[in-house]
Coordinates of C-alpha atoms in Angstrom, one line a residue:
M1 CA 0.0 0.0 0.0
S2 CA 1.4 3.4 -1.0
S3 CA 1.9 6.1 1.7
S4 CA -0.8 8.3 0.0
R5 CA -3.3 5.5 0.0
K6 CA -2.6 4.8 3.7
S7 CA -3.1 8.4 4.7
C8 CA -6.6 8.3 3.2
T9 CA -7.7 5.2 5.1
S10 CA -5.8 5.0 8.4
L11 CA -5.6 6.9 11.6
T12 CA -2.9 7.2 14.2
D13 CA -3.6 5.4 17.5
K14 CA -4.3 8.8 19.1
Q15 CA -6.8 9.8 16.4
Q16 CA -8.5 6.4 16.6
A17 CA -8.9 6.6 20.3
K18 CA -10.5 10.1 20.0
R19 CA -12.8 8.8 17.3
T20 CA -13.9 5.9 19.5
K21 CA -14.5 8.2 22.4
I22 CA -16.8 10.4 20.3
I23 CA -18.7 7.3 19.1
D24 CA -19.0 6.2 22.7
E25 CA -20.5 9.7 23.5
V26 CA -23.1 9.2 20.7
L27 CA -24.1 6.0 22.3
S28 CA -24.1 7.1 25.9
T29 CA -25.9 10.4 25.3
E30 CA -28.5 8.5 23.2
K31 CA -29.1 6.1 26.1
S32 CA -29.4 9.0 28.6
Y33 CA -31.7 10.9 26.2
I34 CA -34.0 7.8 25.8
E35 CA -34.2 7.5 29.6
S36 CA -35.3 11.2 29.8
L37 CA -38.0 10.5 27.2
E38 CA -39.1 7.5 29.2
V39 CA -39.4 9.8 32.3
L40 CA -41.5 12.2 30.2
V41 CA -43.9 9.5 29.2
S42 CA -44.0 7.3 32.3
T43 CA -43.7 9.9 35.0
F44 CA -45.6 12.8 33.5
A45 CA -47.6 12.1 30.2
I46 CA -49.2 8.8 31.2
P47 CA -50.0 9.6 34.9
S48 CA -51.5 13.1 33.9
E49 CA -53.6 11.5 31.2
R50 CA -54.9 8.8 33.7
Y51 CA -55.6 11.6 36.2
L52 CA -57.7 13.4 33.6
E53 CA -59.5 10.2 32.7
S54 CA -60.3 9.7 36.4
L55 CA -61.8 13.2 36.5
R56 CA -63.9 12.4 33.4
T57 CA -65.2 9.3 35.1
K58 CA -66.2 11.2 38.2
V59 CA -68.0 13.8 36.0
Q60 CA -69.9 11.1 34.2
Q61 CA -70.8 9.4 37.5
F62 CA -72.3 12.5 39.0
G63 CA -74.0 13.3 35.7
A64 CA -75.8 10.0 35.9
S65 CA -77.1 10.7 39.4
D66 CA -79.3 13.3 41.1
T67 CA -76.5 14.2 43.5
P68 CA -74.8 17.5 42.6
P69 CA -71.0 17.1 42.3
P70 CA -68.7 18.7 44.9
S71 CA -66.8 21.9 43.9
S72 CA -63.6 19.8 43.6
I73 CA -65.1 18.0 40.6
P74 CA -64.8 20.0 37.3
D75 CA -67.4 20.0 34.6
L76 CA -67.0 18.1 31.4
Y77 CA -66.0 21.2 29.4
E78 CA -63.0 21.8 31.7
V79 CA -61.9 18.1 31.5
N80 CA -62.0 18.2 27.7
E81 CA -60.0 21.4 27.7
L82 CA -57.4 19.9 30.1
K83 CA -57.1 17.0 27.8
N84 CA -56.5 19.3 24.8
Q85 CA -53.9 21.1 26.9
H86 CA -52.3 17.7 27.7
N87 CA -51.9 17.0 24.0
R88 CA -50.4 20.4 23.4
I89 CA -47.8 20.0 26.2
F90 CA -46.6 16.5 25.3
S91 CA -47.2 16.7 21.6
N92 CA -45.7 13.6 19.8
I93 CA -43.3 12.7 22.6
A94 CA -44.4 9.0 22.7
Q95 CA -43.7 8.7 18.9
L96 CA -40.2 10.2 19.4
L97 CA -39.5 7.7 22.2
G98 CA -40.5 4.8 20.0
F99 CA -38.3 6.1 17.1
N100 CA -35.3 6.8 19.3
K101 CA -35.4 3.3 20.9
A102 CA -35.3 1.7 17.5
F103 CA -32.5 4.1 16.4
Y104 CA -30.5 3.4 19.6
G105 CA -30.9 -0.4 19.2
E106 CA -29.5 -0.2 15.6
L107 CA -26.6 2.0 16.8
M108 CA -25.7 -0.5 19.5
N109 CA -25.9 -3.5 17.0
S110 CA -23.7 -1.6 14.6
F111 CA -21.1 -0.8 17.2
K112 CA -20.9 -4.4 18.4
T113 CA -20.7 -5.7 14.8
N114 CA -18.5 -3.1 13.2
Q115 CA -16.7 -1.4 16.1
G116 CA -18.2 2.0 15.2
N117 CA -17.3 1.8 11.5
N118 CA -20.9 2.0 10.3
I119 CA -22.3 4.8 12.5
G120 CA -22.7 7.0 9.5
G121 CA -24.7 4.1 7.8
V122 CA -27.1 3.9 10.7
F123 CA -27.6 7.7 10.8
A124 CA -28.1 7.8 7.0
K125 CA -30.7 5.0 7.3
Y126 CA -32.7 6.7 10.0
S127 CA -32.0 10.4 9.1
A128 CA -35.3 10.9 7.3
F129 CA -37.2 10.0 10.5
F130 CA -35.5 13.0 12.2
K131 CA -38.1 15.1 10.5
M132 CA -40.6 13.8 13.1
Y133 CA -39.0 16.4 15.4
S134 CA -40.5 19.2 13.4
T135 CA -43.9 18.4 14.9
Y136 CA -42.4 18.7 18.4
T137 CA -40.3 21.8 17.9
S138 CA -43.1 23.7 16.0
N139 CA -45.4 23.1 19.0
F140 CA -42.7 23.8 21.7
D141 CA -43.6 27.4 22.3
T142 CA -47.3 26.4 22.8
S143 CA -46.2 23.6 25.0
R144 CA -44.2 26.0 27.3
S145 CA -47.0 28.5 27.6
Q146 CA -49.5 25.7 28.3
L147 CA -47.3 24.2 31.0
Q148 CA -47.0 27.6 32.6
E149 CA -50.8 27.7 32.8
W150 CA -50.9 24.2 34.3
M151 CA -48.2 25.0 37.0
E152 CA -50.2 28.1 38.0
S153 CA -53.5 26.3 38.2
Q154 CA -54.9 24.8 41.4
R155 CA -55.9 21.6 39.7
M156 CA -52.8 20.7 37.6
G157 CA -50.0 22.6 39.4
P158 CA -50.0 20.4 42.5
F159 CA -50.3 17.2 40.4
I160 CA -47.3 18.0 38.3
A161 CA -45.3 19.1 41.3
A162 CA -46.0 15.7 42.9
C163 CA -44.8 14.0 39.7
E164 CA -41.6 16.0 39.8
M165 CA -40.9 14.6 43.3
Q166 CA -40.8 11.0 41.9
E167 CA -37.4 9.2 42.1
S168 CA -37.1 9.2 38.3
C169 CA -36.6 13.0 38.4
F170 CA -33.5 12.8 40.6
G171 CA -29.9 12.1 40.0
K172 CA -29.9 9.4 37.4
H173 CA -30.0 11.7 34.4
G174 CA -27.2 14.0 35.7
G175 CA -27.4 17.5 37.0
G176 CA -29.5 16.6 40.1
H177 CA -33.2 17.2 40.2
K178 CA -35.1 17.9 36.9
T179 CA -38.5 19.4 36.4
L180 CA -41.0 18.7 33.7
K181 CA -39.8 21.9 32.0
D182 CA -36.3 20.5 32.0
F183 CA -37.3 17.2 30.3
L184 CA -39.5 18.9 27.7
I185 CA -36.7 21.0 26.2
Q186 CA -34.4 18.0 25.6
P187 CA -36.0 16.9 22.3
V188 CA -35.4 20.5 21.0
Q189 CA -31.7 20.1 21.8
R190 CA -31.2 16.6 20.4
I191 CA -31.0 17.3 16.6
P192 CA -28.3 20.0 17.0
R193 CA -26.4 17.6 19.2
Y194 CA -26.5 14.9 16.5
K195 CA -25.1 17.5 14.0
M196 CA -22.2 18.4 16.4
L197 CA -21.3 14.8 17.1
L198 CA -21.4 13.8 13.4
N199 CA -19.1 16.7 12.5
E200 CA -16.6 15.6 15.2
I201 CA -16.6 12.0 13.8
I202 CA -16.2 13.3 10.2
K203 CA -13.1 15.2 11.2
L204 CA -11.6 11.9 12.3
T205 CA -12.7 9.9 9.4
P206 CA -10.3 9.6 6.5
S207 CA -11.6 10.0 2.9
G208 CA -11.0 6.3 2.2
H209 CA -12.8 5.1 5.3
V210 CA -15.8 2.7 4.6
D211 CA -18.1 5.0 6.5
H212 CA -16.9 8.3 5.0
E213 CA -19.6 8.7 2.4
N214 CA -22.5 7.7 4.8
L215 CA -21.2 10.1 7.5
H216 CA -21.3 13.0 5.0
K217 CA -24.7 12.0 3.7
A218 CA -26.1 11.7 7.2
E219 CA -24.5 15.0 8.4
S220 CA -26.0 16.8 5.4
I221 CA -29.5 15.6 6.1
V222 CA -29.3 16.2 9.9
A223 CA -27.9 19.7 9.2
N224 CA -30.8 20.5 6.9
V225 CA -33.3 19.2 9.5
A226 CA -31.6 21.3 12.2
T227 CA -31.7 24.4 10.1
S228 CA -35.4 23.8 9.3
L229 CA -36.2 23.2 13.0
N230 CA -34.3 26.4 13.9
D231 CA -36.2 28.4 11.2
D232 CA -39.5 27.0 12.5
M233 CA -38.6 28.1 16.1
K234 CA -37.7 31.6 14.8
Q235 CA -41.0 31.9 12.9
I236 CA -42.9 30.9 16.0
E237 CA -41.1 33.5 18.1
L238 CA -41.7 36.1 15.4
R239 CA -45.4 35.3 15.2
K240 CA -45.6 35.5 18.9
K241 CA -43.9 38.9 19.0
T242 CA -46.2 40.1 16.2
I243 CA -49.3 39.2 18.1
D244 CA -47.9 40.7 21.3
V245 CA -47.2 44.0 19.5
I246 CA -50.6 44.1 17.9
T247 CA -52.3 43.3 21.2
Q248 CA -50.3 46.1 22.8
F249 CA -52.0 48.4 20.3
D250 CA -55.4 47.0 21.2
A251 CA -55.9 46.2 17.6
L252 CA -56.9 42.5 17.5
K253 CA -60.6 43.5 17.4
L254 CA -60.4 45.9 14.4
T255 CA -62.9 44.7 11.9
K256 CA -62.0 47.1 9.1
D257 CA -58.7 46.2 7.6
P258 CA -57.5 44.2 10.7
L259 CA -53.9 44.8 11.7
L260 CA -53.4 41.0 12.4
Q261 CA -52.8 39.3 9.0
P262 CA -51.3 35.9 8.2
S263 CA -48.7 37.5 6.0
R264 CA -47.8 40.3 8.4
F265 CA -44.8 40.0 10.8
F266 CA -43.0 42.3 13.2
V267 CA -39.7 43.9 12.2
K268 CA -38.7 46.8 14.5
E269 CA -40.1 49.1 17.2
G270 CA -39.0 52.1 19.2
V271 CA -40.1 55.3 20.8
L272 CA -39.3 58.1 18.3
K273 CA -40.2 61.8 18.3
K274 CA -42.7 63.0 15.8
V275 CA -42.0 66.6 14.8
C276 CA -45.4 68.4 15.0
K277 CA -46.3 72.1 14.6
G278 CA -46.4 72.4 18.3
G279 CA -43.0 70.7 18.9
K280 CA -41.7 67.2 19.2
K281 CA -43.9 64.5 20.7
D282 CA -43.0 60.9 21.7
F283 CA -44.8 58.1 19.9
L284 CA -44.2 54.3 19.7
F285 CA -43.4 53.5 16.1
V286 CA -43.7 49.8 15.0
L287 CA -42.5 48.6 11.6
F288 CA -44.0 45.5 10.1
N289 CA -43.0 43.9 6.8
D290 CA -45.7 45.8 4.9
C291 CA -46.7 48.8 7.0
L292 CA -45.6 51.3 9.7
I293 CA -47.8 52.3 12.6
Y294 CA -47.3 54.8 15.4
G295 CA -49.4 55.5 18.5
S296 CA -49.3 56.6 22.1
P297 CA -50.6 55.1 25.5
K298 CA -54.3 55.3 26.0
L299 CA -55.2 57.8 28.6
G300 CA -57.2 56.6 31.6
I301 CA -56.6 52.9 30.7
N302 CA -54.8 51.0 33.5
R303 CA -54.8 47.6 32.0
T304 CA -51.7 46.2 30.2
A305 CA -51.1 44.0 27.2
P306 CA -50.1 40.3 27.7
N307 CA -46.5 41.3 27.2
G308 CA -46.8 43.7 30.2
E309 CA -46.6 46.9 28.1
K310 CA -49.2 49.7 28.3
I311 CA -52.1 49.6 25.9
H312 CA -51.7 52.0 23.0
S313 CA -54.0 53.7 20.5
I314 CA -53.0 53.7 16.9
H315 CA -52.7 57.2 15.5
R316 CA -51.9 56.3 11.9
R317 CA -51.0 53.4 9.7
F318 CA -48.9 53.7 6.6
S319 CA -48.7 51.1 3.8
L320 CA -45.0 50.9 2.8
T321 CA -46.0 50.6 -0.9
N322 CA -47.6 54.1 -0.7
T323 CA -45.0 55.8 1.5
Y324 CA -41.7 57.5 0.9
F325 CA -38.9 58.0 3.4
V326 CA -36.4 60.8 2.9
R327 CA -33.0 60.6 4.7
G328 CA -29.8 62.6 4.6
V329 CA -31.6 65.9 4.8
P330 CA -29.1 68.7 5.7
G331 CA -29.7 69.9 9.2
F332 CA -31.8 66.8 10.1
M333 CA -29.4 63.9 9.9
E334 CA -30.8 62.4 13.1
G335 CA -34.1 61.5 11.6
F336 CA -36.0 61.1 8.3
I337 CA -39.1 62.5 6.6
L338 CA -42.1 60.3 6.2
V339 CA -44.2 61.2 3.1
S340 CA -47.5 59.7 2.2
H341 CA -50.6 60.7 0.2
T342 CA -52.4 61.7 3.4
K343 CA -49.8 62.9 5.8
S344 CA -46.1 64.0 5.9
F345 CA -43.9 64.7 8.9
Y346 CA -40.4 64.6 10.3
V347 CA -39.3 61.8 12.6
D348 CA -36.5 62.4 15.1
C349 CA -34.7 59.1 15.9
G350 CA -32.2 60.7 18.3
S351 CA -29.1 60.0 16.2
A352 CA -28.0 59.5 12.7
V353 CA -27.1 55.9 13.5
A354 CA -30.7 55.2 14.7
A355 CA -32.2 57.0 11.7
N356 CA -30.1 54.9 9.3
S357 CA -31.1 51.7 11.2
W358 CA -34.8 52.4 10.6
I359 CA -34.4 53.3 6.9
D360 CA -32.1 50.4 6.3
E361 CA -34.7 48.0 7.7
I362 CA -37.3 49.6 5.4
D363 CA -35.0 49.5 2.5
S364 CA -34.3 45.7 3.1
L365 CA -38.0 45.0 3.0
F366 CA -38.6 46.8 -0.3
G367 CA -35.2 46.8 -1.9
D368 CA -36.7 45.8 -5.2
L369 CA -39.0 48.8 -5.3
E370 CA -37.1 51.7 -6.9
G371 CA -37.6 55.2 -5.6
K372 CA -39.0 54.2 -2.2
I373 CA -36.0 55.3 -0.2
V374 CA -34.9 58.8 -1.2
T375 CA -31.3 59.5 0.1
K376 CA -30.8 63.1 -0.9
Q377 CA -32.9 66.2 -0.2
S378 CA -31.9 67.5 -3.7
S379 CA -33.2 64.3 -5.3
W380 CA -36.6 64.8 -3.6
R381 CA -36.8 68.5 -4.6
K382 CA -36.2 67.7 -8.2
E383 CA -39.6 66.0 -8.3
G384 CA -41.1 69.3 -7.2
N385 CA -42.1 68.0 -3.8
N386 CA -41.5 69.8 -0.5
P387 CA -43.3 68.0 2.2
T388 CA -44.9 70.1 4.9
V389 CA -45.1 69.1 8.6
T390 CA -48.7 68.2 9.5

């Protein structure tokens, strides 16, 4: 065998030991992960489901008799809602447990048979099933908020707290005591962990290794799944932020041209100064992907939005497709001019950096629309326009 051929297929003893150690980590972390999934199912999901079924049975028993139920017994509507909440919290965790058990079994068989030289082959074989995690991650934000409601409720909070005191939640899984919240986040973290471990193994796998091609194939698929899951999480957070902001403007109930639209998402917000005839006034400006709104706190309203902010009234909404923004105006570098068919005014952002940040965000949204961002005062005046402050 030539020296070049050997360099493509062999490892030094030190490299081989490191590669074996990483493969051992794949196996040990997978085992620990499965044990955590089993705790989720056997200590939390199944017992809480049985508890809800016992409540349903009690409701039905009292419904079949003339004796009124005690206050501790919920009505059927509440039981059904608790069941729906249960499904949202635990999502498809039972299916993930079944898949990962099969996956782990194949990893172990491969390790015993091939001494870790077919790990990539096993990952490649099962990698398509990793897409099952998209169901769990896309539901994770809902699961967290639903669990928070459970923990704060008098009915489910004490029940979950009692489950968390079971022996299965202590010690065995490392890091001491774990709560239901700790267990629920582990499936979200697992796919990125696979990607990291596969990358480490690839670094220690020569190009001529029998598992080289499968490792790269598996890493590519897992990386795509990880990216997709991450994008899903970002979209969920963005959608949540969008709803929070719209709720802050007390605009969910608008029936004429509702602010909440499936295609609308939050981009940027900040308290800026609108230059009025009487001077400068603070307003909360919010930029969405297709419009800009501004408003101020409602007077005499003490309630707050779900995000803890004051309720605001919308003063004006501008469609970005019908609005021009002028920046770089001499003597007004710390802001921009907003020009629409119905209203025009100066906006003071506090600094040139902040002003450019706002305009750059708008520019990125409509970069393909020529003429929407006017960068020189002279360019604007050539069109014969001189916006007045209103």
